[in-house]
Amino acid sequence: EPEVTQTPSHQVTQMGQEVILRCVPISNHLYFYWYRQILGQKVEFLVSFYNNEISEKSEIFDDQFSVERPDGSNFTLKIRSTKLEDSAMYFCASSYRTGGATKNIQYFGAGTRLSVL
Amino acid sequence: SQQGEEDPQALSIQEGENATMNCSYKTSINNLQWYRQNSGRGLVHLILIRSNEREKHSGRLRVTLDTSKKSSSLLITASRAADTASYFCATAPSNAGGTSYGKLTFGQGTILTVHP
């Protein structure tokens, strides 16, 4: 069964450093998302991406964050200057479409645990 | 309370018993989805129910949706130890035209423990 792949599974970085989290969405999917989950808290939406541009972003997704689809398969989340509070599990998801049909289902990767020291 | 609030926060049952989790939300939705998360792992989609549906079944799962009360419930029948996980409801909001923007808003989740 197709799956969303995220690398690395765990990333440790120093405060102020840039990190890039990588995702390979399911190949025929058109919509891509990043979410994050701070330990013990709910999963929070960061950004959605469609047709090579951001379609929606949350308040969390400030100028320090950016997303890119550099080629036909990868989808990346970059944090320019990490802060302690960026420590969280980051999930990538993809869906074929939006709306109420089953093709709206978002498939999630296993996540990248980001630890900012 | 925030969009997508589940209760109870934690539920502990014996294998074979049924588990019921509830979710409430605040805004208009296009659909509501339930996800499962094993400890430290990713989210696995369980079931999607559209705003014009009232009940849906999938295997041992039964989901209900009451849009007038803005609430949903997930019932897992004949639970197994392998069902031990966190369960989240997630809502996809609708715009004025009734379609969805795709963004999911998750609740805090219910931690289900099924004892063998």
Coordinates of N, CA and C in Angstrom, one line a residue:
Chain A
E1 N 0.8 -1.2 0.0 CA 0.0 0.0 0.0 C 0.9 1.3 0.0
P2 N 0.6 2.2 -0.8 CA 1.4 3.5 -0.9 C 1.4 4.1 0.5
E3 N 2.5 4.8 0.8 CA 2.6 5.5 2.1 C 3.4 6.8 1.9
V4 N 3.2 7.6 2.9 CA 4.0 8.9 3.0 C 5.3 8.6 3.8
T5 N 6.4 9.0 3.2 CA 7.7 8.7 3.9 C 8.3 10.0 4.3
Q6 N 8.8 10.0 5.6 CA 9.4 11.2 6.1 C 10.9 10.8 6.6
T7 N 11.8 11.8 6.3 CA 13.1 11.6 6.8 C 13.7 13.0 7.3
P8 N 14.5 13.0 8.3 CA 14.9 11.8 9.1 C 13.8 11.5 10.1
S9 N 13.9 10.4 10.8 CA 12.9 10.1 11.9 C 13.2 11.0 13.1
H10 N 14.4 11.3 13.3 CA 14.8 12.1 14.5 C 15.9 13.1 14.0
Q11 N 15.7 14.4 14.3 CA 16.6 15.4 14.0 C 16.9 16.2 15.3
V12 N 18.2 16.3 15.6 CA 18.7 17.1 16.7 C 19.4 18.3 16.2
T13 N 19.1 19.5 16.7 CA 19.8 20.6 16.2 C 20.0 21.6 17.3
Q14 N 20.9 22.6 17.1 CA 21.2 23.6 18.0 C 20.2 24.8 17.7
M15 N 19.8 25.5 18.7 CA 19.0 26.7 18.6 C 19.7 27.6 17.6
G16 N 18.9 28.2 16.7 CA 19.4 29.1 15.7 C 19.8 28.5 14.4
Q17 N 19.9 27.2 14.4 CA 20.3 26.5 13.2 C 19.1 26.3 12.2
E18 N 19.4 26.1 11.0 CA 18.4 25.8 10.0 C 18.2 24.3 9.9
V19 N 16.9 23.9 9.7 CA 16.7 22.5 9.5 C 15.7 22.3 8.3
I20 N 15.9 21.2 7.6 CA 15.0 20.9 6.5 C 14.4 19.5 6.8
L21 N 13.1 19.4 6.9 CA 12.5 18.1 7.1 C 11.9 17.7 5.7
R22 N 12.1 16.4 5.4 CA 11.8 15.9 4.1 C 10.6 14.9 4.1
C23 N 9.9 15.0 3.0 CA 8.7 14.1 2.9 C 8.6 13.7 1.5
V24 N 8.2 12.4 1.3 CA 7.8 12.0 0.0 C 6.3 11.6 0.0
P25 N 5.4 12.4 -0.5 CA 4.0 12.1 -0.4 C 3.7 10.9 -1.3
I26 N 2.4 10.5 -1.3 CA 2.0 9.4 -2.1 C 1.9 10.0 -3.6
S27 N 2.3 9.2 -4.5 CA 2.7 9.7 -5.8 C 1.6 10.4 -6.6
N28 N 0.4 9.9 -6.5 CA -0.7 10.6 -7.3 C -1.5 11.6 -6.5
H29 N -1.0 12.0 -5.3 CA -1.7 12.9 -4.5 C -1.3 14.4 -5.0
L30 N -2.3 15.3 -4.8 CA -2.1 16.6 -5.3 C -2.0 17.7 -4.2
Y31 N -2.4 17.3 -2.9 CA -2.5 18.2 -1.8 C -1.5 17.7 -0.8
F32 N -0.7 18.7 -0.2 CA 0.3 18.3 0.7 C 0.2 19.2 2.0
Y33 N 0.5 18.6 3.1 CA 0.3 19.3 4.4 C 1.5 19.1 5.3
W34 N 1.7 20.0 6.2 CA 2.5 19.8 7.4 C 1.8 20.1 8.6
Y35 N 1.9 19.2 9.6 CA 1.3 19.4 10.9 C 2.4 19.2 11.9
R36 N 2.2 19.7 13.1 CA 3.2 19.4 14.2 C 2.4 19.0 15.5
Q37 N 3.1 18.3 16.3 CA 2.5 17.9 17.6 C 3.6 18.0 18.7
I38 N 3.4 19.0 19.5 CA 4.3 19.2 20.7 C 4.0 18.1 21.6
L39 N 5.0 17.6 22.3 CA 4.8 16.4 23.2 C 3.6 16.6 24.1
G40 N 2.7 15.7 24.1 CA 1.5 15.7 25.0 C 0.4 16.6 24.6
Q41 N 0.6 17.3 23.4 CA -0.5 18.2 23.0 C -1.1 17.7 21.7
K42 N -2.1 18.5 21.2 CA -2.8 18.1 20.0 C -2.0 18.3 18.8
V43 N -2.4 17.6 17.7 CA -1.8 17.9 16.4 C -2.3 19.2 15.9
E44 N -1.3 20.0 15.4 CA -1.7 21.4 14.9 C -1.3 21.5 13.4
F45 N -2.2 22.1 12.7 CA -2.0 22.4 11.3 C -1.0 23.5 11.1
L46 N -0.1 23.3 10.2 CA 0.9 24.3 9.9 C 0.6 25.0 8.5
V47 N 0.5 24.1 7.5 CA 0.4 24.7 6.1 C -0.1 23.6 5.2
S48 N -0.8 24.1 4.1 CA -1.3 23.2 3.0 C -0.7 23.8 1.7
F49 N -0.5 22.9 0.8 CA 0.2 23.2 -0.4 C -0.4 22.5 -1.6
Y50 N -0.7 23.3 -2.6 CA -1.4 22.7 -3.8 C -1.0 23.5 -5.0
N51 N -0.7 22.8 -6.1 CA -0.3 23.5 -7.3 C 0.8 24.4 -7.2
N52 N 1.8 23.9 -6.4 CA 3.1 24.6 -6.2 C 3.0 26.0 -5.5
E53 N 1.9 26.1 -4.7 CA 1.9 27.2 -3.8 C 1.1 26.9 -2.6
I54 N 1.4 27.8 -1.5 CA 0.7 27.6 -0.3 C -0.8 28.0 -0.5
S55 N -1.7 27.1 0.0 CA -3.1 27.4 -0.1 C -3.7 27.9 1.2
E56 N -3.1 27.5 2.3 CA -3.5 27.9 3.6 C -2.4 27.7 4.6
K57 N -2.3 28.7 5.5 CA -1.3 28.5 6.6 C -1.8 29.0 7.9
S58 N -1.3 28.5 9.0 CA -1.7 28.8 10.3 C -0.9 30.0 10.9
E59 N -1.3 30.4 12.0 CA -0.5 31.5 12.7 C 0.9 31.0 13.1
I60 N 1.0 29.7 13.3 CA 2.3 29.2 13.7 C 3.3 29.3 12.5
F61 N 2.8 29.2 11.4 CA 3.7 29.2 10.1 C 4.1 30.6 9.8
D62 N 5.1 31.1 10.6 CA 5.5 32.5 10.4 C 6.7 32.5 9.4
D63 N 7.4 33.7 9.3 CA 8.5 33.9 8.3 C 9.6 32.9 8.5
Q64 N 9.7 32.3 9.6 CA 10.8 31.3 9.9 C 10.6 30.0 9.1
F65 N 9.3 29.8 8.7 CA 9.0 28.5 8.1 C 8.8 28.7 6.6
S66 N 9.2 27.7 5.8 CA 8.9 27.7 4.4 C 8.7 26.3 3.9
V67 N 8.0 26.2 2.8 CA 7.8 24.8 2.2 C 8.2 24.9 0.8
E68 N 8.5 23.7 0.2 CA 8.9 23.7 -1.1 C 8.7 22.3 -1.7
R69 N 8.4 22.3 -3.0 CA 8.3 21.0 -3.7 C 9.3 21.1 -4.8
P70 N 10.6 20.7 -4.4 CA 11.7 21.0 -5.4 C 11.7 20.1 -6.6
D71 N 11.0 19.0 -6.5 CA 10.9 18.1 -7.7 C 9.6 17.4 -7.7
G72 N 9.4 16.5 -8.5 CA 8.1 15.8 -8.6 C 7.7 14.9 -7.4
S73 N 8.7 14.7 -6.5 CA 8.4 13.7 -5.5 C 8.5 14.2 -4.1
N74 N 9.5 15.2 -3.8 CA 9.7 15.6 -2.5 C 8.9 16.8 -2.1
F75 N 8.6 16.9 -0.8 CA 8.0 18.1 -0.2 C 8.7 18.4 1.1
T76 N 9.3 19.6 1.2 CA 10.1 19.9 2.3 C 9.6 21.0 3.2
L77 N 9.9 20.9 4.5 CA 9.6 22.0 5.4 C 10.9 22.5 5.9
K78 N 11.2 23.8 5.8 CA 12.4 24.4 6.3 C 12.1 25.3 7.4
I79 N 12.9 25.2 8.5 CA 12.8 26.2 9.6 C 14.1 26.9 9.6
R80 N 14.1 28.2 9.4 CA 15.3 28.9 9.1 C 16.2 29.1 10.3
S81 N 15.6 29.4 11.5 CA 16.4 29.7 12.7 C 15.6 29.0 13.8
T82 N 16.0 27.8 14.2 CA 15.1 27.1 15.1 C 15.2 27.7 16.5
K83 N 14.0 27.5 17.2 CA 13.9 28.0 18.6 C 13.6 26.7 19.4
L84 N 13.8 26.9 20.7 CA 13.5 25.8 21.6 C 12.1 25.3 21.4
E85 N 11.2 26.2 21.3 CA 9.8 25.9 21.2 C 9.4 25.2 19.9
D86 N 10.3 25.1 19.0 CA 10.0 24.4 17.7 C 10.2 22.9 17.9
S87 N 10.7 22.5 19.1 CA 10.8 21.0 19.4 C 9.4 20.4 19.3
A88 N 9.3 19.4 18.5 CA 8.0 18.8 18.3 C 8.1 17.6 17.3
M89 N 7.0 16.9 17.2 CA 7.0 15.9 16.1 C 6.3 16.6 14.9
Y90 N 6.9 16.5 13.8 CA 6.4 17.1 12.6 C 5.9 16.1 11.6
F91 N 4.6 16.2 11.2 CA 4.0 15.2 10.4 C 3.7 15.8 9.0
C92 N 4.1 15.1 8.0 CA 3.7 15.4 6.6 C 2.5 14.6 6.3
A93 N 1.6 15.1 5.5 CA 0.4 14.4 5.0 C 0.1 14.7 3.6
S94 N -0.6 13.9 2.9 CA -1.0 14.2 1.5 C -2.4 13.6 1.3
S95 N -3.1 14.2 0.3 CA -4.4 13.7 -0.1 C -4.5 13.9 -1.6
Y96 N -5.4 13.1 -2.2 CA -5.6 13.3 -3.6 C -6.4 14.6 -3.9
R97 N -7.3 14.9 -3.0 CA -8.1 16.1 -3.2 C -8.6 16.6 -1.9
T98 N -9.4 17.6 -1.9 CA -10.1 18.1 -0.7 C -11.6 17.8 -0.9
G99 N -12.3 18.1 0.1 CA -13.8 17.9 0.0 C -14.2 16.7 0.8
G100 N -15.4 16.3 0.7 CA -16.0 15.3 1.6 C -15.9 13.9 1.0
A101 N -15.3 13.7 -0.1 CA -15.2 12.3 -0.7 C -14.0 11.6 0.0
T102 N -14.0 10.3 -0.2 CA -13.0 9.5 0.4 C -11.6 9.9 -0.1
K103 N -11.6 10.5 -1.3 CA -10.3 11.0 -1.8 C -9.7 12.2 -1.0
N104 N -10.5 12.7 -0.1 CA -10.0 13.8 0.7 C -9.2 13.2 1.9
I105 N -9.2 11.9 2.1 CA -8.5 11.4 3.3 C -7.0 11.8 3.2
Q106 N -6.5 12.3 4.3 CA -5.1 12.6 4.4 C -4.3 11.5 5.0
Y107 N -3.3 11.1 4.3 CA -2.4 10.0 4.7 C -1.2 10.6 5.4
F108 N -0.9 10.2 6.6 CA 0.2 10.8 7.3 C 1.5 9.9 7.3
G109 N 2.6 10.6 7.3 CA 3.9 9.9 7.5 C 4.1 9.6 9.0
A110 N 5.1 8.9 9.3 CA 5.4 8.5 10.6 C 6.0 9.6 11.5
G111 N 6.4 10.7 10.8 CA 6.8 11.9 11.5 C 8.3 12.0 11.7
T112 N 8.8 13.3 11.9 CA 10.1 13.6 12.2 C 10.1 14.2 13.6
R113 N 10.8 13.6 14.5 CA 10.9 14.2 15.9 C 12.1 15.3 15.8
L114 N 11.7 16.5 16.0 CA 12.8 17.6 16.0 C 13.0 18.0 17.4
S115 N 14.3 17.9 17.8 CA 14.7 18.3 19.1 C 15.7 19.5 19.0
V116 N 15.3 20.6 19.5 CA 16.1 21.8 19.5 C 16.8 22.0 20.8
L117 N 18.1 22.0 20.8 CA 18.9 22.2 22.1 C 19.4 23.6 22.3
Chain B
S1 N -14.4 25.5 25.2 CA -13.6 24.4 24.6 C -13.2 24.7 23.2
Q2 N -12.2 24.0 22.7 CA -11.7 24.2 21.4 C -12.3 23.3 20.4
Q3 N -12.1 23.6 19.1 CA -12.6 22.8 18.1 C -12.0 21.4 18.2
G4 N -12.9 20.4 18.1 CA -12.4 19.0 18.2 C -12.0 18.6 19.6
E5 N -12.9 18.7 20.5 CA -12.6 18.2 21.9 C -13.1 16.8 22.1
E6 N -12.2 15.9 22.6 CA -12.7 14.6 22.8 C -12.9 14.4 24.3
D7 N -13.8 13.5 24.6 CA -13.9 13.0 26.0 C -14.3 11.5 25.9
P8 N -13.9 10.7 26.8 CA -13.0 11.1 27.9 C -11.6 11.3 27.4
Q9 N -10.8 11.9 28.3 CA -9.3 12.1 27.9 C -8.6 10.8 28.0
A10 N -9.1 9.9 28.9 CA -8.5 8.6 29.0 C -9.5 7.5 29.3
L11 N -9.4 6.4 28.7 CA -10.4 5.3 28.9 C -9.6 4.0 29.0
S12 N -10.0 3.3 30.1 CA -9.3 2.0 30.3 C -10.4 0.9 30.4
I13 N -10.3 -0.1 29.6 CA -11.3 -1.2 29.5 C -10.6 -2.5 29.4
Q14 N -11.4 -3.6 29.6 CA -10.9 -4.9 29.4 C -11.2 -5.4 28.0
E15 N -10.4 -6.3 27.5 CA -10.5 -6.9 26.2 C -12.0 -7.4 26.0
G16 N -12.6 -7.2 24.9 CA -13.9 -7.7 24.7 C -15.0 -6.7 24.9
E17 N -14.7 -5.7 25.7 CA -15.6 -4.6 26.0 C -15.7 -3.6 24.9
N18 N -16.7 -2.8 24.9 CA -16.8 -1.8 23.9 C -16.2 -0.5 24.4
A19 N -15.7 0.3 23.5 CA -15.1 1.6 23.9 C -15.8 2.7 23.1
T20 N -16.3 3.7 23.8 CA -17.0 4.8 23.2 C -16.2 6.1 23.5
M21 N -15.9 6.9 22.4 CA -15.2 8.1 22.6 C -16.1 9.2 21.9
N22 N -16.1 10.4 22.5 CA -16.9 11.5 22.0 C -16.1 12.6 21.6
C23 N -16.6 13.4 20.6 CA -15.9 14.5 20.1 C -16.9 15.7 19.9
S24 N -16.5 16.9 20.3 CA -17.4 18.0 20.0 C -16.6 19.0 19.2
Y25 N -17.2 19.8 18.4 CA -16.6 20.8 17.6 C -17.4 22.1 17.6
K26 N -16.9 23.1 17.0 CA -17.6 24.4 17.1 C -18.0 25.0 15.8
T27 N -17.3 24.8 14.7 CA -17.6 25.5 13.5 C -18.3 24.5 12.5
S28 N -18.8 25.1 11.4 CA -19.4 24.2 10.4 C -18.3 23.3 9.7
I29 N -18.7 22.1 9.5 CA -17.7 21.2 8.9 C -18.2 20.6 7.6
N30 N -17.2 20.2 6.8 CA -17.5 19.5 5.6 C -17.5 18.0 5.9
N31 N -16.5 17.6 6.7 CA -16.5 16.2 7.2 C -15.8 16.1 8.5
L32 N -15.9 15.0 9.1 CA -15.2 14.7 10.4 C -14.5 13.3 10.2
Q33 N -13.3 13.3 10.7 CA -12.5 12.1 10.5 C -12.0 11.6 11.9
W34 N -11.8 10.3 12.0 CA -11.2 9.8 13.2 C -9.8 9.1 12.8
Y35 N -8.8 9.5 13.6 CA -7.5 8.9 13.4 C -7.0 8.2 14.7
R36 N -6.1 7.3 14.5 CA -5.5 6.6 15.6 C -4.0 6.8 15.5
Q37 N -3.4 6.9 16.7 CA -2.0 7.1 16.8 C -1.4 6.2 17.9
N38 N -0.6 5.3 17.5 CA 0.1 4.5 18.5 C 1.3 5.3 19.0
S39 N 1.7 5.0 20.2 CA 2.6 5.8 21.0 C 3.8 6.2 20.1
G40 N 4.1 7.5 19.9 CA 5.2 7.9 19.2 C 5.2 7.7 17.7
R41 N 4.1 7.3 17.2 CA 4.0 7.0 15.8 C 3.1 8.0 15.0
G42 N 3.0 7.7 13.7 CA 2.1 8.6 12.9 C 0.7 8.3 13.1
L43 N -0.1 9.1 12.4 CA -1.6 9.0 12.5 C -2.1 8.1 11.4
V44 N -3.0 7.3 11.8 CA -3.6 6.3 10.8 C -5.1 6.7 10.7
H45 N -5.5 6.9 9.5 CA -6.9 7.2 9.2 C -7.8 6.0 9.5
L46 N -8.9 6.2 10.2 CA -9.8 5.2 10.5 C -11.1 5.3 9.7
I47 N -11.7 6.4 9.7 CA -13.0 6.5 9.1 C -13.3 8.0 8.9
L48 N -14.0 8.3 7.8 CA -14.5 9.7 7.5 C -16.0 9.7 7.4
I49 N -16.6 10.7 8.0 CA -18.1 10.8 7.9 C -18.4 12.2 7.4
R50 N -19.2 12.3 6.4 CA -19.5 13.6 5.8 C -20.6 14.3 6.6
S51 N -20.7 15.6 6.4 CA -21.6 16.4 7.2 C -23.1 16.0 6.9
N52 N -23.4 15.4 5.8 CA -24.7 15.0 5.5 C -25.0 13.5 5.9
E53 N -24.1 12.9 6.5 CA -24.2 11.5 7.0 C -24.5 11.5 8.5
R54 N -25.2 10.5 9.0 CA -25.4 10.4 10.4 C -24.7 9.3 11.1
E55 N -24.5 8.2 10.3 CA -23.8 7.1 10.9 C -23.0 6.4 9.8
K56 N -21.9 5.8 10.3 CA -21.1 5.0 9.3 C -20.4 3.9 10.1
H57 N -20.2 2.8 9.4 CA -19.6 1.6 10.0 C -18.4 1.2 9.1
S58 N -17.4 0.7 9.9 CA -16.3 0.1 9.2 C -15.7 -1.0 10.1
G59 N -16.0 -2.3 9.8 CA -15.5 -3.3 10.6 C -16.1 -3.2 12.0
R60 N -15.2 -3.1 13.0 CA -15.6 -3.0 14.4 C -15.9 -1.5 14.8
L61 N -15.8 -0.6 13.9 CA -15.9 0.8 14.2 C -17.3 1.3 13.8
R62 N -17.9 2.1 14.6 CA -19.1 2.8 14.3 C -19.0 4.2 14.7
V63 N -19.2 5.1 13.7 CA -19.1 6.5 14.0 C -20.5 7.2 13.8
T64 N -20.9 8.1 14.6 CA -22.1 8.8 14.5 C -21.7 10.3 14.4
L65 N -22.6 11.0 13.8 CA -22.4 12.5 13.6 C -23.7 13.2 13.9
D66 N -23.7 14.1 14.8 CA -24.9 15.0 15.0 C -24.5 16.4 14.8
T67 N -24.8 16.9 13.6 CA -24.4 18.3 13.3 C -25.2 19.3 14.0
S68 N -26.4 19.0 14.5 CA -27.1 20.0 15.3 C -26.5 20.2 16.7
K69 N -25.9 19.1 17.2 CA -25.2 19.2 18.5 C -23.7 19.4 18.3
K70 N -23.2 19.4 17.0 CA -21.8 19.5 16.7 C -21.0 18.5 17.5
S71 N -21.4 17.3 17.4 CA -20.7 16.2 18.1 C -20.7 14.9 17.3
S72 N -19.7 14.1 17.7 CA -19.5 12.8 17.0 C -19.1 11.8 18.0
S73 N -19.4 10.5 17.8 CA -18.9 9.5 18.7 C -18.2 8.4 17.8
L74 N -17.2 7.8 18.4 CA -16.6 6.6 17.8 C -16.8 5.4 18.8
L75 N -17.3 4.4 18.3 CA -17.5 3.2 19.1 C -16.7 2.1 18.5
I76 N -15.9 1.5 19.3 CA -15.1 0.3 18.9 C -15.7 -0.9 19.7
T77 N -16.2 -1.8 18.9 CA -16.8 -3.0 19.6 C -15.8 -4.1 19.8
A78 N -16.1 -4.9 20.8 CA -15.2 -6.1 21.0 C -13.8 -5.7 21.0
S79 N -13.4 -4.8 21.8 CA -12.0 -4.3 21.8 C -10.9 -5.4 22.0
R80 N -9.8 -5.1 21.5 CA -8.6 -6.0 21.6 C -7.5 -5.2 22.2
A81 N -6.5 -5.9 22.8 CA -5.3 -5.2 23.3 C -4.6 -4.4 22.3
A82 N -4.7 -4.8 21.0 CA -4.0 -4.1 19.9 C -4.7 -2.8 19.6
D83 N -5.9 -2.6 20.1 CA -6.6 -1.3 19.9 C -6.0 -0.2 20.8
T84 N -5.2 -0.6 21.8 CA -4.6 0.4 22.7 C -3.8 1.5 21.8
A85 N -4.2 2.7 22.0 CA -3.7 3.8 21.2 C -4.4 5.1 21.6
S86 N -4.0 6.2 21.0 CA -4.7 7.5 21.2 C -5.6 7.7 20.0
Y87 N -6.8 8.2 20.2 CA -7.8 8.3 19.1 C -8.1 9.8 19.0
F88 N -8.0 10.3 17.8 CA -8.3 11.8 17.6 C -9.4 11.9 16.6
C89 N -10.3 12.9 16.9 CA -11.2 13.3 15.8 C -10.6 14.6 15.2
A90 N -10.9 14.7 13.9 CA -10.3 15.8 13.2 C -11.4 16.4 12.3
T91 N -11.6 17.7 12.3 CA -12.7 18.2 11.4 C -12.1 19.0 10.3
A92 N -12.8 18.9 9.2 CA -12.4 19.7 8.0 C -13.5 20.7 7.8
P93 N -13.1 22.0 7.9 CA -14.2 23.0 7.9 C -14.7 23.2 6.5
S94 N -15.9 23.8 6.4 CA -16.5 24.0 5.1 C -16.5 25.5 4.9
N95 N -16.4 25.9 3.7 CA -16.6 27.3 3.4 C -18.0 27.6 3.1
A96 N -18.3 28.8 2.6 CA -19.7 29.1 2.4 C -20.4 28.2 1.3
G97 N -19.6 27.7 0.4 CA -20.1 26.9 -0.6 C -20.3 25.4 -0.2
G98 N -19.8 25.1 1.1 CA -20.0 23.8 1.6 C -18.8 22.8 1.2
T99 N -17.8 23.3 0.5 CA -16.6 22.5 0.2 C -15.6 22.7 1.3
S100 N -14.6 21.9 1.2 CA -13.6 21.9 2.3 C -12.3 22.5 1.8
Y101 N -11.6 23.2 2.7 CA -10.3 23.7 2.4 C -9.2 22.6 2.6
G102 N -9.5 21.5 3.2 CA -8.6 20.5 3.4 C -7.9 20.5 4.8
K103 N -7.7 21.6 5.3 CA -7.0 21.7 6.6 C -7.8 20.9 7.7
L104 N -7.1 20.1 8.5 CA -7.8 19.4 9.5 C -7.5 20.0 10.9
T105 N -8.5 20.1 11.7 CA -8.3 20.6 13.1 C -8.5 19.4 14.0
F106 N -7.5 19.1 14.8 CA -7.5 17.9 15.6 C -8.0 18.3 17.1
G107 N -8.6 17.3 17.7 CA -8.8 17.4 19.2 C -7.7 17.0 20.0
Q108 N -7.9 17.0 21.3 CA -6.8 16.6 22.2 C -6.6 15.1 22.2
G109 N -7.6 14.4 21.9 CA -7.5 12.9 21.8 C -7.9 12.2 23.0
T110 N -8.3 10.9 22.9 CA -8.6 10.0 23.9 C -7.6 8.9 24.0
I111 N -7.0 8.7 25.1 CA -6.0 7.6 25.2 C -6.8 6.4 25.7
L112 N -6.8 5.4 24.8 CA -7.5 4.1 25.1 C -6.5 3.1 25.5
T113 N -6.8 2.4 26.6 CA -6.0 1.3 27.1 C -6.9 0.1 27.2
V114 N -6.6 -1.0 26.5 CA -7.3 -2.2 26.5 C -6.5 -3.3 27.2
H115 N -7.0 -3.7 28.3 CA -6.2 -4.7 29.1 C -6.6 -6.1 28.6
P116 N -5.6 -7.0 28.4 CA -5.8 -8.3 28.0 C -6.5 -9.2 29.1

